[in-house]
Short mmCIF file of C-alpha atoms in Angstrom, two decimals:
data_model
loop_
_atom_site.label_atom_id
_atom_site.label_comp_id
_atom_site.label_asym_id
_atom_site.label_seq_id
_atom_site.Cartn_x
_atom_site.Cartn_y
_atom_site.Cartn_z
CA UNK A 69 -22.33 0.79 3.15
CA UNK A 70 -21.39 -0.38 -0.06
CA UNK A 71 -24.96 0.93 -1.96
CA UNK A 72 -26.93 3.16 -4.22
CA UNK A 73 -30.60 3.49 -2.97
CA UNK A 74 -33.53 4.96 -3.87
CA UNK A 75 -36.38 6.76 -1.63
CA UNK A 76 -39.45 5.55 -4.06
CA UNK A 77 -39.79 1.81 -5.32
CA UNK A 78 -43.21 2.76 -6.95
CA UNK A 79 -43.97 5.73 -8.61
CA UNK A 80 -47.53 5.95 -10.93
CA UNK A 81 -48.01 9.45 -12.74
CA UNK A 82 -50.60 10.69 -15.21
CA UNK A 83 -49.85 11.02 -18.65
CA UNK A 84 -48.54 14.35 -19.89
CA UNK A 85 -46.81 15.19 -16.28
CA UNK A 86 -43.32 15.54 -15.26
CA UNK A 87 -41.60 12.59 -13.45
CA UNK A 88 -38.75 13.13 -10.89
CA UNK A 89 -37.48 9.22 -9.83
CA UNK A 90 -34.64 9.56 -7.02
CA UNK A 91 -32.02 8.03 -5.94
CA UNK A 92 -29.19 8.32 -2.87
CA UNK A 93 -25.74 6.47 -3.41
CA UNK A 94 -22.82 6.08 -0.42
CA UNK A 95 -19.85 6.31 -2.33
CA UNK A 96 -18.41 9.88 -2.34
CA UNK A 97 -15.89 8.95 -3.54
CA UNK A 98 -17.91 8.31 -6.92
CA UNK A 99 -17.52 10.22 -9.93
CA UNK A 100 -19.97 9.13 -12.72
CA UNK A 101 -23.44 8.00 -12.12
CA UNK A 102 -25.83 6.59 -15.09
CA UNK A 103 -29.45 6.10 -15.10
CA UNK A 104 -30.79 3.19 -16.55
CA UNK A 105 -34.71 2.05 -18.02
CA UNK A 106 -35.26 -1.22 -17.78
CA UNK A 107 -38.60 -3.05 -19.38
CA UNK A 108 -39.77 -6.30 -18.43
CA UNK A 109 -37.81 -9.19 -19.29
CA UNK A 110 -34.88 -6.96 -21.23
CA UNK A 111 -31.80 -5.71 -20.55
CA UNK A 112 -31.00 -1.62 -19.06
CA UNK A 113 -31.33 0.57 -21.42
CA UNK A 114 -28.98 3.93 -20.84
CA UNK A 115 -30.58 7.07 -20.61
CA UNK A 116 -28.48 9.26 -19.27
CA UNK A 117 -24.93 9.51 -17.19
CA UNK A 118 -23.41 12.47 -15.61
CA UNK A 119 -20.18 13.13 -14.12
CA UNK A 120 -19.37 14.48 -10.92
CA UNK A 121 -17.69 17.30 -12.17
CA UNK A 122 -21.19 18.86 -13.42
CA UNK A 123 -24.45 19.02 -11.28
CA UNK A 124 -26.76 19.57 -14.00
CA UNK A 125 -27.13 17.36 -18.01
CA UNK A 126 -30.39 17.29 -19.85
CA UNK A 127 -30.86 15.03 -23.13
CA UNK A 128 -34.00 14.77 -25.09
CA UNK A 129 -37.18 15.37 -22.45
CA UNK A 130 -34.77 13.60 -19.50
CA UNK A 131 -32.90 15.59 -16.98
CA UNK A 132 -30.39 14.32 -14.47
CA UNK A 133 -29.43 16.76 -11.14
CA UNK A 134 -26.44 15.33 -8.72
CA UNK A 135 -26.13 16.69 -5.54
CA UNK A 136 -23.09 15.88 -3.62
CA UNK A 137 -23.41 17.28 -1.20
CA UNK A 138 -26.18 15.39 0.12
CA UNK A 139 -25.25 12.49 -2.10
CA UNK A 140 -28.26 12.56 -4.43
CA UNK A 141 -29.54 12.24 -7.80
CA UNK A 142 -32.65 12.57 -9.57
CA UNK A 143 -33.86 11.69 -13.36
CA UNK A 144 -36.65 14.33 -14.23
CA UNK A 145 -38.66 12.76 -17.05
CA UNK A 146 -40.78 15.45 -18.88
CA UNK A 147 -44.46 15.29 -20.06
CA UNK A 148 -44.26 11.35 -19.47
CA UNK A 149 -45.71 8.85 -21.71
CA UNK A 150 -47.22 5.55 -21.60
CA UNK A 151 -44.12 4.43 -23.19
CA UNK A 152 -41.65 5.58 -19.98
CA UNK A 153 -43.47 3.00 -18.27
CA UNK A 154 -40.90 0.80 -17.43
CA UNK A 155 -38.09 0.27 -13.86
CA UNK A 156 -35.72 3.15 -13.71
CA UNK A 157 -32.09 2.38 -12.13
CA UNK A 158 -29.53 4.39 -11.05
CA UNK A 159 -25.84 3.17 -10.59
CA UNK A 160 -22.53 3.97 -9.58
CA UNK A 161 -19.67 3.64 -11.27
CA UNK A 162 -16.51 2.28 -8.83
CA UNK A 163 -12.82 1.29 -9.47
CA UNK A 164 -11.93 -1.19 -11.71
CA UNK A 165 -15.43 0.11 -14.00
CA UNK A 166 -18.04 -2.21 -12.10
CA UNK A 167 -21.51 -0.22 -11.61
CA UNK A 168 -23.36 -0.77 -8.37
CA UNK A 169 -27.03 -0.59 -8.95
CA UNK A 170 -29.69 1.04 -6.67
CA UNK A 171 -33.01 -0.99 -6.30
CA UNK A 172 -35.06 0.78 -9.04
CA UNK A 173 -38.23 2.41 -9.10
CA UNK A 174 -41.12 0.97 -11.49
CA UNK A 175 -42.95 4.21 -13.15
CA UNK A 176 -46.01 3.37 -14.34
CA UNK A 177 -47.70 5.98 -16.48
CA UNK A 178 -51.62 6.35 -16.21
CA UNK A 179 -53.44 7.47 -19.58
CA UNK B 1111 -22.64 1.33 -32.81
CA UNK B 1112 -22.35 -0.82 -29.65
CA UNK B 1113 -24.38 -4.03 -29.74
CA UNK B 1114 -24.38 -6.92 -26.99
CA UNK B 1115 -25.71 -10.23 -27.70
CA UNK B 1116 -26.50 -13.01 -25.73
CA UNK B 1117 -27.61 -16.08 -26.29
CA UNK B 1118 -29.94 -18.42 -25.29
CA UNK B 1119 -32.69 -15.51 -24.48
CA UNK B 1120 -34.36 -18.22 -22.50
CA UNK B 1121 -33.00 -22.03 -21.01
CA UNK B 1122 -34.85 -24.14 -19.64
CA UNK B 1123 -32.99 -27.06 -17.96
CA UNK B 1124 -33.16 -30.00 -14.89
CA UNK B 1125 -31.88 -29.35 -11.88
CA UNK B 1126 -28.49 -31.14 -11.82
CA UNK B 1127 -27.56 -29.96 -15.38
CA UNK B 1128 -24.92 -27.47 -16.73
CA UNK B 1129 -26.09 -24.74 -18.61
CA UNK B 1130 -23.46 -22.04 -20.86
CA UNK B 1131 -24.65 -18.58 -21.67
CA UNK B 1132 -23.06 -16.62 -24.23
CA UNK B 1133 -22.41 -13.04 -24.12
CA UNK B 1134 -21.03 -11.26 -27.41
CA UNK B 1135 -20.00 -7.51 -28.52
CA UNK B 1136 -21.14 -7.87 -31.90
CA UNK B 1137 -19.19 -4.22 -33.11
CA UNK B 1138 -16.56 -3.53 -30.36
CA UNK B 1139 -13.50 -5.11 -29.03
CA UNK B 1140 -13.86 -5.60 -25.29
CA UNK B 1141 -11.44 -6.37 -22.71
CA UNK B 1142 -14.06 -6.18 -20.07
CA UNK B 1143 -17.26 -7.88 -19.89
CA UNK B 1144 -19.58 -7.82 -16.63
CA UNK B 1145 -21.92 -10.68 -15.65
CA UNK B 1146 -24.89 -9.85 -13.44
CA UNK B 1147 -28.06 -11.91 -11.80
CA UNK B 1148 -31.46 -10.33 -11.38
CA UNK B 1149 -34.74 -11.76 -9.58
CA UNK B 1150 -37.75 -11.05 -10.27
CA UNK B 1151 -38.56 -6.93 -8.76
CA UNK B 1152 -35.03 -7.04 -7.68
CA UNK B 1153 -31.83 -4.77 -8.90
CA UNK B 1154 -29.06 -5.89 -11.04
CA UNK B 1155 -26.45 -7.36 -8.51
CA UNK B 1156 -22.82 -7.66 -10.30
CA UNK B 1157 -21.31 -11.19 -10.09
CA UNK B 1158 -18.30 -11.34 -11.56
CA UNK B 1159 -15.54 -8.94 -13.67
CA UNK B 1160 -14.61 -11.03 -16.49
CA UNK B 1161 -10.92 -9.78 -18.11
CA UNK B 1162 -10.15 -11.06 -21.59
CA UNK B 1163 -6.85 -13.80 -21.31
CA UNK B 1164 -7.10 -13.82 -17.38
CA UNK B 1165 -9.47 -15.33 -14.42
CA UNK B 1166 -13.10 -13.80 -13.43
CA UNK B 1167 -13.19 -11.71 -10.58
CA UNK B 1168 -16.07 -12.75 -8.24
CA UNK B 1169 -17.57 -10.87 -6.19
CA UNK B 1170 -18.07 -11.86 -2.72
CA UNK B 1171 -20.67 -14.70 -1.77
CA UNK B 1172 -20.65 -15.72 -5.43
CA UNK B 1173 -18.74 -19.21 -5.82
CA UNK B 1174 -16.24 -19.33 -8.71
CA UNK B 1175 -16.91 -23.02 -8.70
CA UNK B 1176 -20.50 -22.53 -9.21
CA UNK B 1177 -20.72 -20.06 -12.22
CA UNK B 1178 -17.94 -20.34 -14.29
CA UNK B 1179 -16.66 -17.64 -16.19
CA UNK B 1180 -14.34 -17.76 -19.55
CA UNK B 1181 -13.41 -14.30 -21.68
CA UNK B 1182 -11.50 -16.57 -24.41
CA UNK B 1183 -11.43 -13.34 -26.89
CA UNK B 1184 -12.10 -9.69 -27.70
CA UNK B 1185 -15.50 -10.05 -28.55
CA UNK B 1186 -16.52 -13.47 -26.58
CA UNK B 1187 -17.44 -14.43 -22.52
CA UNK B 1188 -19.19 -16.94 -21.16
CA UNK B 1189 -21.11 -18.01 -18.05
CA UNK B 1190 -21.62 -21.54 -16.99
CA UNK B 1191 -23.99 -22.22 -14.14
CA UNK B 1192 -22.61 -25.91 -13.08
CA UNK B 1193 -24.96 -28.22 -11.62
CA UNK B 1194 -27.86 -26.07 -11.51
CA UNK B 1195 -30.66 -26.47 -8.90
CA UNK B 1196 -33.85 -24.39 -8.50
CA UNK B 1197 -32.40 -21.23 -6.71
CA UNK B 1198 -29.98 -20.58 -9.32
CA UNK B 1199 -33.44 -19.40 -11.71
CA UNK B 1200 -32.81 -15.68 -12.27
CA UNK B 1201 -32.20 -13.57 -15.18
CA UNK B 1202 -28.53 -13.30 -16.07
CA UNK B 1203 -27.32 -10.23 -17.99
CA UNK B 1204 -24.11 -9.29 -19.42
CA UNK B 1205 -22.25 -6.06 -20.05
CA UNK B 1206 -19.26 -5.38 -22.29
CA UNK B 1207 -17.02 -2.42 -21.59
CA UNK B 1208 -16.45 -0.13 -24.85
CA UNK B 1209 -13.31 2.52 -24.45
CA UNK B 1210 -14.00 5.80 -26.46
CA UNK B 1211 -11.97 8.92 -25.47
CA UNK B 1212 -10.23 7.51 -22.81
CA UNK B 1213 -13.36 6.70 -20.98
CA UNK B 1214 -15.30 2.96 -20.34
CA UNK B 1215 -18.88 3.01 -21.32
CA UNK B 1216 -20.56 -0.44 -20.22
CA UNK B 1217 -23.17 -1.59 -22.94
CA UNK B 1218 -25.81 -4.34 -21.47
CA UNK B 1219 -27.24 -7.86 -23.30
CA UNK B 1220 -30.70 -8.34 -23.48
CA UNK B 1221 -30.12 -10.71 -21.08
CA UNK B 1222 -31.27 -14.94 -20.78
CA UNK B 1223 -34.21 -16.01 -18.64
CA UNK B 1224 -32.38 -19.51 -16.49
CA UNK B 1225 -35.36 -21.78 -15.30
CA UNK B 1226 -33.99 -24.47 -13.43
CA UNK B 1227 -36.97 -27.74 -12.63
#
């Protein structure tokens, strides 16, 4: 099918822990995936993309890991905070630039 | 920088009515713009491709007659959800495409909230 989906809609973690939100997409023919944050009643918010040429980027306290093999992904957030709280999307980018979205997974972040 | 506006935020409106949304790169040039619908706990689900100078392309189930789309310039598209009824309440978000290095990077709106009585 025609989808990016992820394994987790809810995920609720303590403050201070490490996050890992997931996601599966169909395409493998796809070669850049992004992961979005979205907070209520806003638009995404990029966080972080990676192309399919690496399996590995890390930015500031978020990593990404591809797997395509298996045709996965992950975001690892690191020692979350109440202020990750928020839905976390992955998508897929396909020909012609449009991004297919997977369902999202709300974190919510416990103090 | 790489700044997307849109505009209303927030529209209220009858069912029956027209209502335009507005979707600006306020820094870039942008051949591309993206229009998207969201319900509430839902994902992002694309609607159209919106090319600057030429037609929308819809995706499929979403009628061309229903939301129209116009990219009159660089910098300017807009949605119109024609003869609006209750079902067509969502959020609506926009994304304009930004080439750097020979690669697109889409940039999202804050989006408008459509309420439709």
């Amino acid at each position: 099918g025609e989808s990016v989906g992820l394994h987790l809609p809810t995920l609720s973690v303590q403050e201070g822990d490490n996050s890992i939100i997931n996601c599966a997409y169909s395409n493998s023919a796809s070669d850049y995936f992004i992961w979005y944050k979205q907070e209520s009643g806003k638009g995404p918010q990029f966080i972080i993309d990676i192309r399919s040429n690496m399996d590995k980027r890390q930015g500031q306290r978020v990593t990404v890991l591809l797997n395509k093999t298996v045709k996965h992904l992950s975001l690892q957030i690191a020692a979350t905070q109440p202020g990750d709280s928020a839905v976390y999307f992955c998508a897929e980018k396909w020909q012609g630039g449009k991004l297919i979205f997977g369902q999202g997974t709300e974190l919510s972040v416990k103090p | 920088g790489a700044v997307v506006s849109q505009h209303p935020s927030w529209v209220i409106c009858k069912s029956g009515t027209s209502v335009k949304i507005e979707c600006r790169s306020l820094d870039f040039q942008a051949t591309t713009m993206f229009w998207y619908r969201q319900f509430p706990k839902q994902s992002l689900m694309l609607m159209a491709t919106s090319n600057e100078g030429s037609k929308a392309t819809y995706e499929q189930g979403v009628e061309k007659d229903k939301f129209l789309i116009n990219h009159a310039s660089l910098t300017l598209s807009t949605l119109t959800v024609t003869s609006a009824h209750p079902e067509d309440s969502s959020f609506y978000i926009c994304s304009a495409s930004k080439t750097s290095g020979g690669f697109d990077t889409q940039y999202f709106g804050p989006g408008t909230r459509l309420t439709v009585l």
